[in-house]
Each structure stands twice: as C-alpha cells, then as structure tokens.
Coordinates of C-alpha atoms in Angstrom, one line a residue:
M1189 CA 84.6 94.8 81.4
P1190 CA 81.9 97.6 82.4
Q1191 CA 80.8 99.9 79.5
N1192 CA 79.5 103.3 79.8
P1193 CA 77.7 105.1 76.6
N1194 CA 78.8 108.4 78.3
P1195 CA 82.5 108.1 78.9
A1196 CA 84.1 110.8 81.1
Q1197 CA 86.7 113.2 80.1
P1198 CA 90.0 111.6 80.6
A1199 CA 92.0 112.9 83.8
P1200 CA 95.0 114.8 82.5
R1201 CA 98.8 114.2 83.5
G1202 CA 98.8 117.6 84.9
G1203 CA 102.1 117.1 86.5
V1204 CA 104.0 116.1 83.7
A1205 CA 102.5 119.0 81.4
S1206 CA 103.4 121.4 84.0
L1207 CA 107.0 120.1 84.1
K1208 CA 107.1 120.3 80.4
A1209 CA 105.7 123.7 80.1
A1210 CA 108.0 125.3 82.6
P1211 CA 111.0 123.0 82.7
H1212 CA 113.0 124.4 85.6
A1213 CA 112.9 124.8 89.2
K1214 CA 115.0 125.7 92.0
V1215 CA 114.8 122.3 93.5
L1216 CA 114.1 118.8 91.7
I1217 CA 113.6 116.0 94.0
I1218 CA 114.3 112.4 92.1
G1219 CA 112.6 109.7 94.0
G1220 CA 109.0 109.5 95.4
G1221 CA 109.2 107.1 98.5
I1222 CA 108.2 108.6 101.9
N1223 CA 111.5 110.7 102.4
G1224 CA 111.6 112.1 99.0
V1225 CA 107.8 113.1 99.3
G1226 CA 108.2 114.4 102.9
T1227 CA 111.5 116.7 101.8
F1228 CA 109.0 117.7 98.8
R1229 CA 106.1 118.7 101.2
D1230 CA 108.7 120.7 103.8
L1231 CA 110.2 122.7 100.8
A1232 CA 106.4 123.4 99.4
L1233 CA 105.4 124.8 102.7
Q1234 CA 108.6 127.0 103.0
G1235 CA 107.5 128.4 99.3
V1236 CA 110.6 127.1 97.5
D1237 CA 110.0 126.2 94.0
V1238 CA 110.2 122.4 94.0
A1239 CA 109.5 119.5 91.6
L1240 CA 109.4 115.9 92.2
V1241 CA 109.4 112.8 89.9
E1242 CA 109.0 109.1 90.8
R1243 CA 110.1 106.8 88.2
G1244 CA 107.3 104.0 89.2
D1245 CA 104.3 104.9 91.5
Y1246 CA 104.5 106.8 94.9
C1247 CA 105.5 104.6 97.8
D1248 CA 106.3 101.4 95.2
G1249 CA 109.6 100.4 96.6
A1250 CA 111.1 99.9 100.0
S1251 CA 108.6 102.6 101.4
G1252 CA 105.9 100.2 100.5
A1253 CA 107.8 97.1 101.5
S1254 CA 108.0 98.1 105.3
S1255 CA 107.3 96.1 108.2
H1256 CA 104.4 98.9 109.0
M1257 CA 106.1 99.8 111.9
I1258 CA 106.5 103.5 113.8
H1259 CA 109.0 102.7 116.2
G1260 CA 111.9 103.9 118.3
G1261 CA 114.3 100.9 117.3
I1262 CA 115.0 99.1 120.8
R1263 CA 117.5 97.0 119.2
Y1264 CA 119.3 100.0 117.8
L1265 CA 120.6 100.5 121.4
E1266 CA 122.6 97.7 121.4
N1267 CA 124.4 99.3 118.4
G1268 CA 125.1 102.4 120.4
E1269 CA 122.8 104.5 118.1
F1270 CA 121.5 106.6 121.0
R1271 CA 120.8 109.7 118.6
L1272 CA 118.9 107.4 116.4
V1273 CA 116.8 105.9 119.3
N1274 CA 116.0 109.2 120.8
E1275 CA 114.9 110.8 117.4
S1276 CA 112.9 107.9 116.5
V1277 CA 111.1 107.8 119.9
V1278 CA 110.2 111.5 119.5
E1279 CA 108.9 111.0 116.1
R1280 CA 106.9 108.2 116.8
N1281 CA 105.3 110.0 119.5
R1282 CA 105.0 113.0 117.1
L1283 CA 103.1 110.6 114.3
L1284 CA 100.6 109.5 116.8
R1285 CA 99.6 113.3 117.1
I1286 CA 99.9 114.5 113.6
A1287 CA 98.9 111.7 111.6
P1288 CA 96.6 109.7 114.0
H1289 CA 94.3 108.5 110.9
Y1290 CA 97.2 106.0 109.9
V1291 CA 99.8 105.9 112.7
K1292 CA 98.4 103.7 115.8
P1293 CA 99.5 102.5 119.2
L1294 CA 101.0 99.0 118.8
Q1295 CA 101.0 97.1 122.2
T1296 CA 104.3 94.8 121.8
T1297 CA 105.2 91.6 123.8
I1298 CA 108.8 90.1 123.9
P1299 CA 108.5 86.1 125.0
I1300 CA 111.7 85.5 127.0
F1301 CA 113.0 82.0 127.7
S1302 CA 116.1 82.7 129.7
T1303 CA 117.3 85.1 132.5
F1304 CA 120.9 86.0 132.2
S1305 CA 121.7 84.6 128.4
G1306 CA 123.5 87.1 126.2
I1307 CA 124.8 89.3 128.9
L1308 CA 128.5 88.5 127.9
N1309 CA 127.9 88.3 123.9
A1310 CA 126.0 91.7 124.0
P1311 CA 129.2 94.1 124.7
L1312 CA 130.9 92.2 121.7
R1313 CA 127.8 93.0 119.4
F1314 CA 127.7 96.5 120.8
L1315 CA 131.6 97.1 120.2
T1316 CA 132.3 95.2 117.1
H1317 CA 128.6 95.3 115.4
R1318 CA 129.1 91.7 114.4
S1319 CA 126.6 89.2 115.7
G1320 CA 128.9 86.1 116.5
K1321 CA 127.6 83.1 117.6
P1322 CA 123.6 83.6 118.1
Q1323 CA 123.0 83.8 121.7
E1324 CA 119.4 84.8 123.1
R1325 CA 118.9 87.8 125.0
G1326 CA 117.8 87.2 128.4
A1327 CA 115.5 89.0 130.8
V1328 CA 118.4 90.8 132.3
L1329 CA 119.5 92.1 129.1
I1330 CA 115.8 93.1 127.9
K1331 CA 114.8 94.7 131.0
L1332 CA 118.1 97.0 130.7
G1333 CA 117.0 97.7 127.3
L1334 CA 113.3 98.6 128.0
S1335 CA 114.4 100.6 131.1
L1336 CA 116.6 102.8 128.5
Y1337 CA 113.7 102.7 126.0
D1338 CA 111.4 104.2 128.7
A1339 CA 113.9 107.2 129.4
F1340 CA 113.9 108.1 125.8
S1341 CA 110.3 107.8 125.5
R1342 CA 109.5 110.6 128.5
N1343 CA 110.2 113.1 126.1
G1344 CA 106.5 114.2 124.8
G1345 CA 105.3 110.8 125.0
T1346 CA 102.0 109.4 126.4
V1347 CA 102.5 105.5 126.1
P1348 CA 103.0 103.6 129.1
R1349 CA 106.1 102.1 130.5
H1350 CA 106.9 98.6 130.0
R1351 CA 105.9 95.6 132.3
F1352 CA 107.4 92.0 133.2
L1353 CA 105.2 89.3 133.8
G1354 CA 106.4 86.0 135.0
R1355 CA 105.3 82.8 133.5
K1356 CA 102.0 81.7 134.9
K1357 CA 100.8 85.3 134.3
A1358 CA 102.2 85.8 130.7
L1359 CA 100.5 82.2 129.6
A1360 CA 97.3 83.5 131.0
E1361 CA 97.4 86.7 128.9
L1362 CA 98.7 84.6 125.9
P1363 CA 98.0 80.9 126.3
L1364 CA 99.4 79.6 123.2
L1365 CA 103.0 80.7 123.7
R1366 CA 105.8 78.2 124.3
P1367 CA 105.2 76.6 127.5
D1368 CA 108.9 76.9 128.6
L1369 CA 108.9 80.6 128.8
K1370 CA 110.3 82.4 131.6
Y1371 CA 108.8 86.0 131.4
T1372 CA 107.1 88.4 128.9
A1373 CA 108.0 91.9 128.5
T1374 CA 105.5 94.2 127.1
Y1375 CA 105.9 97.8 125.9
F1376 CA 104.1 99.9 123.3
D1377 CA 105.5 101.4 120.0
A1378 CA 103.3 102.3 117.2
S1379 CA 102.2 100.9 113.6
V1380 CA 101.3 102.7 110.2
H1381 CA 98.4 100.8 108.9
N1382 CA 98.6 102.0 105.4
P1383 CA 101.9 103.6 104.5
E1384 CA 101.1 104.2 100.9
R1385 CA 98.0 106.3 101.7
L1386 CA 100.1 108.1 104.2
T1387 CA 102.8 109.0 101.7
L1388 CA 100.0 110.2 99.2
D1389 CA 98.6 112.2 102.3
V1390 CA 102.3 113.9 102.7
L1391 CA 102.5 114.6 98.8
R1392 CA 99.0 115.9 98.7
D1393 CA 99.9 118.7 101.5
G1394 CA 103.0 119.4 99.5
L1395 CA 100.9 120.1 96.3
A1396 CA 98.2 122.0 98.1
A1397 CA 101.0 124.7 99.0
G1398 CA 100.5 126.2 95.5
A1399 CA 101.7 126.4 91.9
H1400 CA 105.4 126.6 93.0
A1401 CA 105.0 122.9 94.2
R1402 CA 105.1 120.2 91.4
A1403 CA 105.3 116.3 91.3
T1404 CA 104.3 113.5 89.2
N1405 CA 105.0 109.6 89.3
Y1406 CA 105.9 107.6 86.3
V1407 CA 108.7 110.1 85.3
S1408 CA 112.4 108.7 85.5
A1409 CA 116.1 110.6 85.4
V1410 CA 117.8 108.9 82.9
G1411 CA 120.7 111.4 82.4
V1412 CA 122.3 114.5 82.2
S1413 CA 122.1 116.6 79.0
G1414 CA 124.1 120.2 77.9
R1415 CA 122.1 122.7 79.0
G1416 CA 118.6 123.2 80.1
A1417 CA 116.1 125.3 77.8
A1418 CA 115.2 127.8 80.6
H1419 CA 118.3 128.0 82.6
D1420 CA 122.1 128.1 82.5
G1421 CA 123.9 124.8 83.2
A1422 CA 123.1 121.0 82.7
A1423 CA 119.6 119.8 82.8
V1424 CA 118.4 116.5 84.2
R1425 CA 117.0 114.2 81.4
L1426 CA 113.6 113.1 82.4
R1427 CA 111.6 110.3 80.3
D1428 CA 107.9 109.8 81.1
E1429 CA 107.6 106.2 81.5
L1430 CA 103.7 105.9 80.1
T1431 CA 104.7 107.2 76.9
G1432 CA 108.2 106.9 76.4
E1433 CA 108.7 110.8 75.7
E1434 CA 111.9 112.3 77.4
F1435 CA 112.4 115.7 78.1
D1436 CA 115.2 118.0 79.8
F1437 CA 114.3 120.0 83.3
S1438 CA 116.8 122.1 85.1
A1439 CA 117.4 122.8 88.5
D1440 CA 119.9 124.9 90.9
I1441 CA 119.9 121.7 93.4
V1442 CA 119.1 117.9 92.6
V1443 CA 117.8 115.7 95.6
N1444 CA 118.5 112.3 95.0
T1445 CA 116.1 110.2 97.3
T1446 CA 115.8 107.1 95.2
G1447 CA 116.9 104.9 98.2
A1448 CA 118.4 101.6 97.0
W1449 CA 118.9 103.2 93.4
V1450 CA 121.0 106.2 94.8
D1451 CA 124.2 104.9 93.5
A1452 CA 122.5 103.9 90.2
T1453 CA 120.9 107.4 89.8
N1454 CA 124.1 109.0 90.4
G1455 CA 125.5 106.6 87.7
S1456 CA 123.1 107.9 85.2
F1457 CA 124.4 111.4 85.7
G1458 CA 127.8 110.3 84.9
A1459 CA 129.0 110.4 88.5
P1460 CA 128.8 106.8 89.9
T1461 CA 129.0 106.5 93.6
R1462 CA 129.2 103.5 96.2
F1463 CA 127.3 104.7 99.0
M1464 CA 124.7 101.9 99.3
G1465 CA 124.6 98.4 100.3
G1466 CA 120.9 97.5 101.2
T1467 CA 119.5 94.3 102.6
K1468 CA 116.3 92.7 101.5
G1469 CA 113.4 92.3 103.9
S1470 CA 110.5 90.0 103.2
H1471 CA 106.9 89.6 104.5
I1472 CA 104.1 87.3 104.4
V1473 CA 100.3 88.2 105.3
L1474 CA 98.2 85.5 106.5
D1475 CA 94.5 84.8 106.8
H1476 CA 95.0 82.4 110.0
P1477 CA 92.4 83.4 112.5
E1478 CA 93.8 80.8 115.0
L1479 CA 97.4 82.8 114.9
L1480 CA 95.2 86.1 115.0
A1481 CA 93.6 85.1 118.1
A1482 CA 96.8 83.8 119.5
C1483 CA 98.3 87.4 119.1
A1484 CA 95.7 88.8 121.4
G1485 CA 95.7 92.1 119.3
R1486 CA 99.5 92.6 120.3
E1487 CA 102.7 92.4 118.3
I1488 CA 104.9 89.5 119.2
F1489 CA 108.5 90.7 118.8
F1490 CA 111.3 88.4 119.6
E1491 CA 114.8 87.0 118.9
H1492 CA 114.5 84.1 116.4
S1493 CA 117.2 81.2 116.9
D1494 CA 119.5 82.8 114.4
G1495 CA 119.8 86.1 116.2
R1496 CA 117.4 88.0 113.8
I1497 CA 114.7 90.1 115.6
V1498 CA 111.3 89.2 113.9
L1499 CA 107.7 89.9 114.4
I1500 CA 104.2 88.6 114.0
Y1501 CA 101.5 91.0 114.4
P1502 CA 97.8 91.5 113.5
M1503 CA 96.5 94.0 111.1
G1504 CA 92.8 94.1 111.0
D1505 CA 91.8 90.4 110.3
R1506 CA 95.2 89.5 108.9
V1507 CA 98.8 88.7 110.3
L1508 CA 101.7 90.2 109.3
V1509 CA 104.9 88.2 109.6
G1510 CA 108.5 89.4 109.0
T1511 CA 111.3 90.1 108.2
T1512 CA 114.3 88.7 106.7
D1513 CA 117.7 90.9 106.5
I1514 CA 119.7 89.4 103.6
D1515 CA 122.4 91.2 101.7
A1516 CA 120.7 92.4 98.6
G1517 CA 123.6 92.5 96.2
D1518 CA 122.2 93.7 92.6
D1519 CA 118.7 92.5 92.9
L1520 CA 116.9 96.0 93.6
T1521 CA 113.4 94.6 92.9
P1522 CA 113.3 91.2 95.0
T1523 CA 110.3 88.7 95.8
C1524 CA 109.7 86.5 98.7
T1525 CA 111.4 83.2 98.4
D1526 CA 110.4 79.8 99.4
E1527 CA 113.3 79.9 101.9
E1528 CA 112.2 83.0 103.3
I1529 CA 108.6 81.6 103.8
A1530 CA 109.8 78.4 105.3
Y1531 CA 111.7 80.6 107.8
F1532 CA 108.6 82.6 108.4
F1533 CA 106.9 79.3 109.3
D1534 CA 109.5 78.2 111.4
L1535 CA 109.6 81.6 113.5
I1536 CA 105.7 81.1 114.2
H1537 CA 106.2 77.6 115.4
H1538 CA 109.3 79.0 117.7
V1539 CA 106.9 81.1 119.9
F1540 CA 103.6 79.2 118.9
P1541 CA 104.6 75.6 118.6
T1542 CA 101.0 74.3 118.7
I1543 CA 99.9 76.6 115.7
E1544 CA 100.1 74.8 112.0
V1545 CA 100.6 77.5 109.1
G1546 CA 100.9 76.3 105.7
K1547 CA 101.1 78.1 102.4
D1548 CA 97.3 78.0 102.0
S1549 CA 96.9 80.8 104.6
I1550 CA 99.1 83.2 102.8
V1551 CA 97.4 85.8 101.0
Y1552 CA 100.2 88.3 99.9
T1553 CA 103.8 88.5 100.1
F1554 CA 106.3 91.5 99.7
S1555 CA 109.9 92.4 99.7
G1556 CA 112.0 95.4 99.2
V1557 CA 115.8 96.5 99.7
R1558 CA 116.1 98.7 102.6
P1559 CA 118.2 102.0 101.6
L1560 CA 121.2 101.3 104.0
P1561 CA 124.8 102.4 103.5
R1562 CA 127.6 100.3 102.1
H1563 CA 128.5 97.9 105.2
D1564 CA 131.2 95.8 104.3
D1565 CA 131.8 93.1 106.7
T1566 CA 129.3 94.3 109.4
A1567 CA 126.4 91.8 109.9
P1568 CA 123.3 92.9 107.9
G1569 CA 121.2 93.3 111.5
F1570 CA 123.9 95.7 113.0
V1571 CA 124.0 98.2 109.9
S1572 CA 123.1 101.6 111.3
R1573 CA 119.7 102.7 110.2
D1574 CA 120.4 106.2 110.7
Y1575 CA 121.2 108.6 107.6
R1576 CA 123.4 110.9 106.1
I1577 CA 123.5 113.6 103.2
E1578 CA 126.2 113.4 100.5
R1579 CA 126.9 116.5 98.4
A1580 CA 128.6 116.8 95.0
P1581 CA 128.4 119.0 91.9
L1582 CA 126.1 118.1 89.2
P1583 CA 128.3 116.8 86.2
G1584 CA 128.4 119.4 83.5
G1585 CA 126.5 121.7 85.7
S1586 CA 127.4 125.6 86.4
G1587 CA 127.4 125.4 90.2
Q1588 CA 124.5 122.9 90.1
T1589 CA 124.7 120.6 93.6
V1590 CA 123.5 117.0 93.9
L1591 CA 122.4 116.2 97.5
S1592 CA 122.1 112.1 97.7
L1593 CA 120.3 110.8 100.8
V1594 CA 122.0 107.7 102.0
G1595 CA 120.0 105.7 104.8
G1596 CA 116.8 106.7 106.6
K1597 CA 113.8 104.7 108.0
W1598 CA 110.3 105.2 108.0
T1599 CA 109.7 106.3 111.5
T1600 CA 112.0 109.4 111.3
F1601 CA 110.8 110.6 107.6
R1602 CA 109.6 113.8 109.2
A1603 CA 112.8 114.7 110.9
L1604 CA 114.8 113.6 108.0
S1605 CA 112.9 115.7 105.7
E1606 CA 113.3 118.6 107.7
H1607 CA 117.2 118.1 107.9
L1608 CA 117.1 117.7 104.2
A1609 CA 115.0 120.5 103.4
D1610 CA 117.3 122.7 106.0
E1611 CA 120.3 121.6 103.7
V1612 CA 118.6 122.9 100.7
L1613 CA 117.4 126.2 102.2
G1614 CA 121.0 127.0 103.2
L1615 CA 122.3 126.2 99.5
S1616 CA 119.4 128.0 98.2
G1617 CA 119.6 131.1 100.5
H1618 CA 116.0 130.5 101.6
T1619 CA 114.9 130.6 105.5
R1620 CA 112.3 128.1 107.1
K1621 CA 108.9 129.7 107.7
V1622 CA 107.1 126.9 108.7
S1623 CA 107.9 124.2 111.1
T1624 CA 106.3 120.8 110.4
G1625 CA 106.8 119.3 113.8
E1626 CA 103.3 119.7 115.1
L1627 CA 101.5 120.3 111.7
P1628 CA 98.8 117.7 111.2
I1629 CA 99.3 115.4 108.2
G1630 CA 96.3 115.5 105.6
G1631 CA 93.4 113.9 106.9
G1632 CA 95.1 113.7 110.4
Q1633 CA 93.6 117.3 110.8
D1634 CA 90.5 116.9 113.5
F1635 CA 90.6 113.2 113.2
P1636 CA 88.5 111.6 115.8
S1637 CA 90.1 110.4 118.7
T1638 CA 87.7 108.4 120.2
R1639 CA 84.7 106.0 119.4
E1640 CA 82.2 108.4 120.4
A1641 CA 83.9 110.9 118.3
T1642 CA 84.0 108.6 115.4
E1643 CA 80.4 107.8 115.6
R1644 CA 79.5 111.7 115.5
W1645 CA 81.7 112.0 112.3
L1646 CA 80.1 109.1 110.7
K1647 CA 76.7 110.4 111.9
A1648 CA 77.6 113.9 110.3
H1649 CA 78.7 112.3 106.8
T1650 CA 76.0 109.8 106.6
G1651 CA 73.1 110.0 103.8
G1652 CA 72.7 111.1 100.2
G1653 CA 73.9 107.6 99.2
I1654 CA 76.5 107.2 102.0
D1655 CA 75.7 104.9 104.7
A1656 CA 77.5 104.6 107.8
A1657 CA 79.5 101.5 106.7
R1658 CA 80.9 103.0 103.5
A1659 CA 81.3 106.3 105.7
E1660 CA 83.6 104.4 107.8
V1661 CA 85.5 102.8 105.0
L1662 CA 86.4 106.3 103.6
L1663 CA 87.3 107.8 106.9
A1664 CA 89.9 104.7 107.6
R1665 CA 91.2 105.4 104.0
Y1666 CA 91.5 109.2 103.6
G1667 CA 91.1 110.3 107.1
T1668 CA 89.3 113.7 107.7
R1669 CA 90.1 114.1 103.9
A1670 CA 87.1 111.7 103.3
S1671 CA 84.7 114.8 103.6
E1672 CA 86.0 115.8 100.2
V1673 CA 85.7 112.4 98.7
I1674 CA 82.1 112.0 100.2
E1675 CA 81.3 115.6 98.7
F1676 CA 82.6 114.4 95.0
L1677 CA 80.5 111.1 95.6
R1678 CA 77.4 112.6 96.1
A1679 CA 77.6 115.2 93.3
G1680 CA 76.8 112.6 90.8
E1681 CA 75.4 109.2 90.1
D1682 CA 77.5 106.5 91.8
S1683 CA 77.3 102.7 92.5
L1684 CA 79.5 100.3 94.4
L1685 CA 81.5 97.8 92.4
Q1686 CA 80.0 94.5 92.0
S1687 CA 83.2 92.9 93.4
T1688 CA 83.8 94.8 96.4
K1689 CA 81.5 96.8 98.7
E1690 CA 84.6 98.8 99.3
L1691 CA 85.0 100.8 96.1
S1692 CA 82.7 102.7 93.8
V1693 CA 82.7 104.1 90.5
R1694 CA 82.9 107.7 91.4
E1695 CA 85.6 106.9 93.9
L1696 CA 87.6 105.3 91.1
E1697 CA 87.0 108.4 89.1
W1698 CA 88.4 110.6 92.3
M1699 CA 91.3 108.6 92.3
A1700 CA 91.8 109.3 88.7
L1701 CA 91.5 112.9 89.0
H1702 CA 93.4 113.6 92.1
E1703 CA 95.7 110.6 93.1
Q1704 CA 97.5 110.4 89.9
V1705 CA 96.6 106.7 88.9
G1706 CA 99.2 105.6 86.2
H1707 CA 98.0 101.9 86.0
A1708 CA 95.1 99.6 87.6
I1709 CA 97.5 97.9 90.0
D1710 CA 98.1 101.3 91.6
I1711 CA 94.5 101.3 92.9
L1712 CA 94.8 97.5 93.9
I1713 CA 98.0 97.9 95.9
R1714 CA 98.7 101.2 96.8
R1715 CA 95.1 103.6 96.7
T1716 CA 93.3 100.6 98.7
S1717 CA 94.4 97.8 100.7
L1718 CA 92.5 95.3 98.8
A1719 CA 95.9 93.2 97.6
F1720 CA 97.3 93.4 101.1
R1721 CA 94.4 91.9 102.5
G1722 CA 94.0 89.2 99.7
L1723 CA 90.7 90.4 98.5
V1724 CA 91.7 90.8 94.6
T1725 CA 89.8 88.9 92.4
A1726 CA 89.5 88.7 88.4
E1727 CA 86.2 90.4 88.9
L1728 CA 87.7 93.2 90.5
I1729 CA 90.5 93.7 88.3
D1730 CA 88.2 93.7 85.4
E1731 CA 85.9 96.2 87.1
V1732 CA 88.8 98.4 88.1
A1733 CA 90.4 98.4 84.6
G1734 CA 87.0 99.0 82.7
H1735 CA 86.3 102.2 84.8
C1736 CA 89.6 103.6 84.9
A1737 CA 90.0 103.3 80.9
R1738 CA 86.9 106.1 80.9
F1739 CA 88.8 108.1 83.3
L1740 CA 92.3 107.8 81.9
G1741 CA 91.6 107.6 78.2
W1742 CA 92.5 104.0 77.9
D1743 CA 91.2 102.1 74.4
T1744 CA 90.1 98.5 74.6
Q1745 CA 93.7 97.0 73.8
H1746 CA 95.2 99.5 76.7
T1747 CA 92.6 98.2 79.1
R1748 CA 93.4 94.6 78.8
R1749 CA 96.9 95.3 78.8
E1750 CA 96.4 97.0 82.3
V1751 CA 94.6 93.6 83.2
E1752 CA 97.4 91.4 82.5
R1753 CA 99.8 93.8 84.2
A1754 CA 98.0 93.5 87.2
V1755 CA 97.6 89.8 87.3
A1756 CA 101.3 89.5 86.5
T1757 CA 102.4 91.9 89.2
L1758 CA 100.3 90.1 91.9
A1759 CA 101.8 86.9 90.6
D1760 CA 105.7 87.9 90.2
R1761 CA 106.1 90.3 92.7
H1762 CA 103.5 89.4 95.5
R1763 CA 103.0 85.5 94.9
V1764 CA 99.5 85.9 94.8
D1765 CA 97.8 82.8 93.1
V1766 CA 96.7 83.8 89.8
D1767 CA 94.7 80.8 89.1
H1768 CA 91.7 82.3 90.7
L1769 CA 92.4 85.7 89.5
V1770 CA 92.1 85.0 85.7
A1771 CA 88.6 85.0 84.4

C-alpha cells in the first residue's frame, strides 16, 4: 500500500459532529436513498431546519440496484395506472432537462413475434392484476400502448414518436434478432448512467442550501428514547455505525424513507407496521462485444416467455441485463443467484439466438428489493409502482409525527420529494419558497448539450496537469461541478493511481473531504463506476485504501480491514471473482 511521509489531516465527519452538537431539527429524515435525499434537498431549499441520516452509504440499497432507467413505465398502462404514467413521463422529460449530466435519452426497441396475441388476455390483466397464463403481447396491443404513451409524452416532451418496422427492415437494423420476428417497435425513454452520483449531487444541493441542512451517512436509527436533550418529547436514538457510539436526536417530524426497511424502522420505534411487500430485482453486467454490437446502441425491451418484461441495453462498453421480479420475503439484502443468471442467459437467447453468453462474460451483478406496498395475491409484476404517505404519531412523543413513505420509483423521485416535502411544510406551518421543477441539479447546471460545446468545455479546463482525457472523465463523473474538482486538483501535487487512469491521489482526497466516504468500497462502487464496469483489481483496492488511510485517519490495521471489506463486498454482494483481486 502507498505510504506518504507527510500524511494529510484526516477528513472530519462533520455531519455526525453537527448532529451531536445540536441534537434537534424541525425534520429528521431517516434513509439516504434517492427519495430521502430528494426530500432533504427540497426541504433544505425551502429553508427548513432538516437533518438526514443513512445507516449505510447513500444510494446503497434499492436506489443503487435499479435498472438505471428513467422511464414513463409503458407497461403500467396495462395496470390502469394512468396518473403514474403521466407523472413519470413528465418527470422523465424534466430530468433530461435538469440533470443532463447523468440522464440521457435511450432509444428502445421492442421485438414483436405476433400480431394479435394477448388481446383477450390483456383485459383480464387490467381488471384483476393477475398475470394468469403467460401470453405474448402482439403488435396490435403494443401499438395501442405506444400510441397512449406518445399521448402522455406530448406534455413538455421533445422525444420522437414511436415507429413500427416490418420484419425485413427490422432485421436490416438489428440483424441478430430472431429471424421469425414480425415487427419491431421503437420509441424513446431515458437512462441514468450513474444513479449513485446523481444521488450525491442531489444531496450536495441540499447541503449547499445552508447550515440549517445537515446530513450524514453511516448513522442508523435504532429506537426511541424518553426525551430529547434539546426539545420536549421523544427523541430518536441514533447509532454511529463507524464508531458504535449512540446519541439522541429529536425532531418535530420524522420522515421514514428507508424503502424496504420502512416496517423495520417503524418497529424499532415501538410502532410495528405492515406496509411493505417488496420484490427482489437482480441484474448482470456483461463484457460481451458481440452482444453490445447486436444492440446497436439501443435498449432491447421485451416480454420473456414467462410474461416478465425484461431488458438488454448497452452502457458504455458494457451490457446491462435484467431484471427479475420475485417476492423478497424477509431477505432485504439479496444477491443475484445462479438461477437468475440462467434466466438472464435464457432471455438473451430468446431474442438473440445465435449469441452465446457464459459466466466468464459477467463482470458485475447486483440485486435489490423494490420498496413496493404489501400486495397479497397480486402478481409481483402487477404491484403498483405508485407511492403513498402514511402518517402516525411518534411513540412516546409530544405531538411528534412520523411520515412513512410506501412505494416510489427512480423516475418520479423529484415529484415524490416535492409531494413529501409539501406534507412536511403543511405540518410545520412553512410555505413553499422554491420550486424544484426546473431547477438544475448540481453539475447539470450549464452542462454542454452538444459535442462542440463539450469540446469547448474540455479546452477551457485542460492544462495545469489536466489533459483532455482526464477532463472528460471528470466531466462525466461530476458534470459541470468538475470545475471545482479540477481547481482542487491543480492546487497541490497530484498523480494518477498506478492501477487506473480514472482516479488520482488528490481526487481521492477531494472525495474524502467533500463526499462523506466511510469505507474504501464506497469509492469503488458509488463514487466511481469502476466496480460496475468490472475494472477493480487487487492493486486498485490496495491503492485506494492506502491513500484513503491518510485522508480519513486509518491506521495500518484499519486499512487492512478496509481492503478485506472491499474484497468481501465485491464477492458476497456482487459475485465478482476474488481470485484475481487478492494480492
């Protein structure tokens, strides 16, 4: 591991220190996924005294295990969820405008193998929300759905209308598709290339609003104590997961945005609930040039033989394949199984029959639990992706309120956060001062929209040790906030890591100082996309941990534990073969 005779001053955990120093806020948000962080940003911009705690790292849960799609949810039309589809399409179009550094247009193609199939079965699915015997949706049904989808998309959207192609033209565009297809339908949605960094950007917007907004990761809510030291009424008992220290924090309103853990969080308060009934979704990431080329830059979105809607789409030079939809039960930290991997290989073969895929092409897997409402006998694929807010008193409190978020999806996080913030504002007597509807998110401000504009930005930010290739990596990672990072990099002696050209020593220091890094694995999975793309090596883990030791005050033993933790996390949660990682 790298050593430095002049170690930097360890980065303070300012968020935790701030909560301990002033252990009360008007609002305490528990849960640092995208919905909790989005609500934090919204309330902070209204000037509300708000604090947020997350028991792990930000976006380390369902928010980080998504299909990376920002979409209107065409299949929700079949469930009759027209309000949700309308909101989703509006928010998709909005995120393309306010978060263009991470949210990108995604051309999507549906291969279709029949004309009239599913017409009789669709009304039954619509009325009962039960899948019944799988029956493929044919061209007529898909045409109807896409026409409705286009109608929803007209509100403030600029994406093209859908188009249908017959077999001959379809195979000319995508020649490796199954030769017995009859049509393809192509339309546009969007994808989020780096959901973890978008979550961090939203968080930083909230923190930048002022000292009234405080947030920290690696702090969990473990119960309710008698009375808060700084306020009448009950206090939430918090635990620093990095030190084990516990302390009380009181709030007038507690917002539970812990996703699949909502019931467990309420249970820790002594008020058990049965709101949640999440489903498990897994994905694999492939390094497979032939499959990448076969997709021709577009998502392939289709119904598998079991009736499950699945997807294959390129992300850079990798291919993402997903997703399953299985009742999660009590397992809220699932992993991708051999059975699911076999299912993914089967679905690839379903549309690209000549392409061979094996486990040696897998560079990363991930799995999460969707925070869906309890759904009893409703088939998992038909459980509503809409959300609701449950209100209850805080046990032992003095008029204190707990708001529990049930449901929600990535695409609608801004609208959901606005709705949840408005609930809080109504309870606390505040009024909305700022709309987030057209407010750029972080590095989306003035983000270059053309290649020519990008070249101008890169030219303006090269020099002083930063070449164009490095500047482009930083622009992709931070959006236009890369300007701040580049200024920091130039302010001291810097060098790229030996194991990657995508990280430097001073950038690691920037992350330690400004992005609440708690563990080395945070950098590999959530501050960068290195793990997702299968680019982590034993040397890289050692380098990252060794440099972070200086910035975060780790001794030799702690640093070794960080290396072991990173290797174990990659192996246990993401099925990354550790044989080539262990030094």
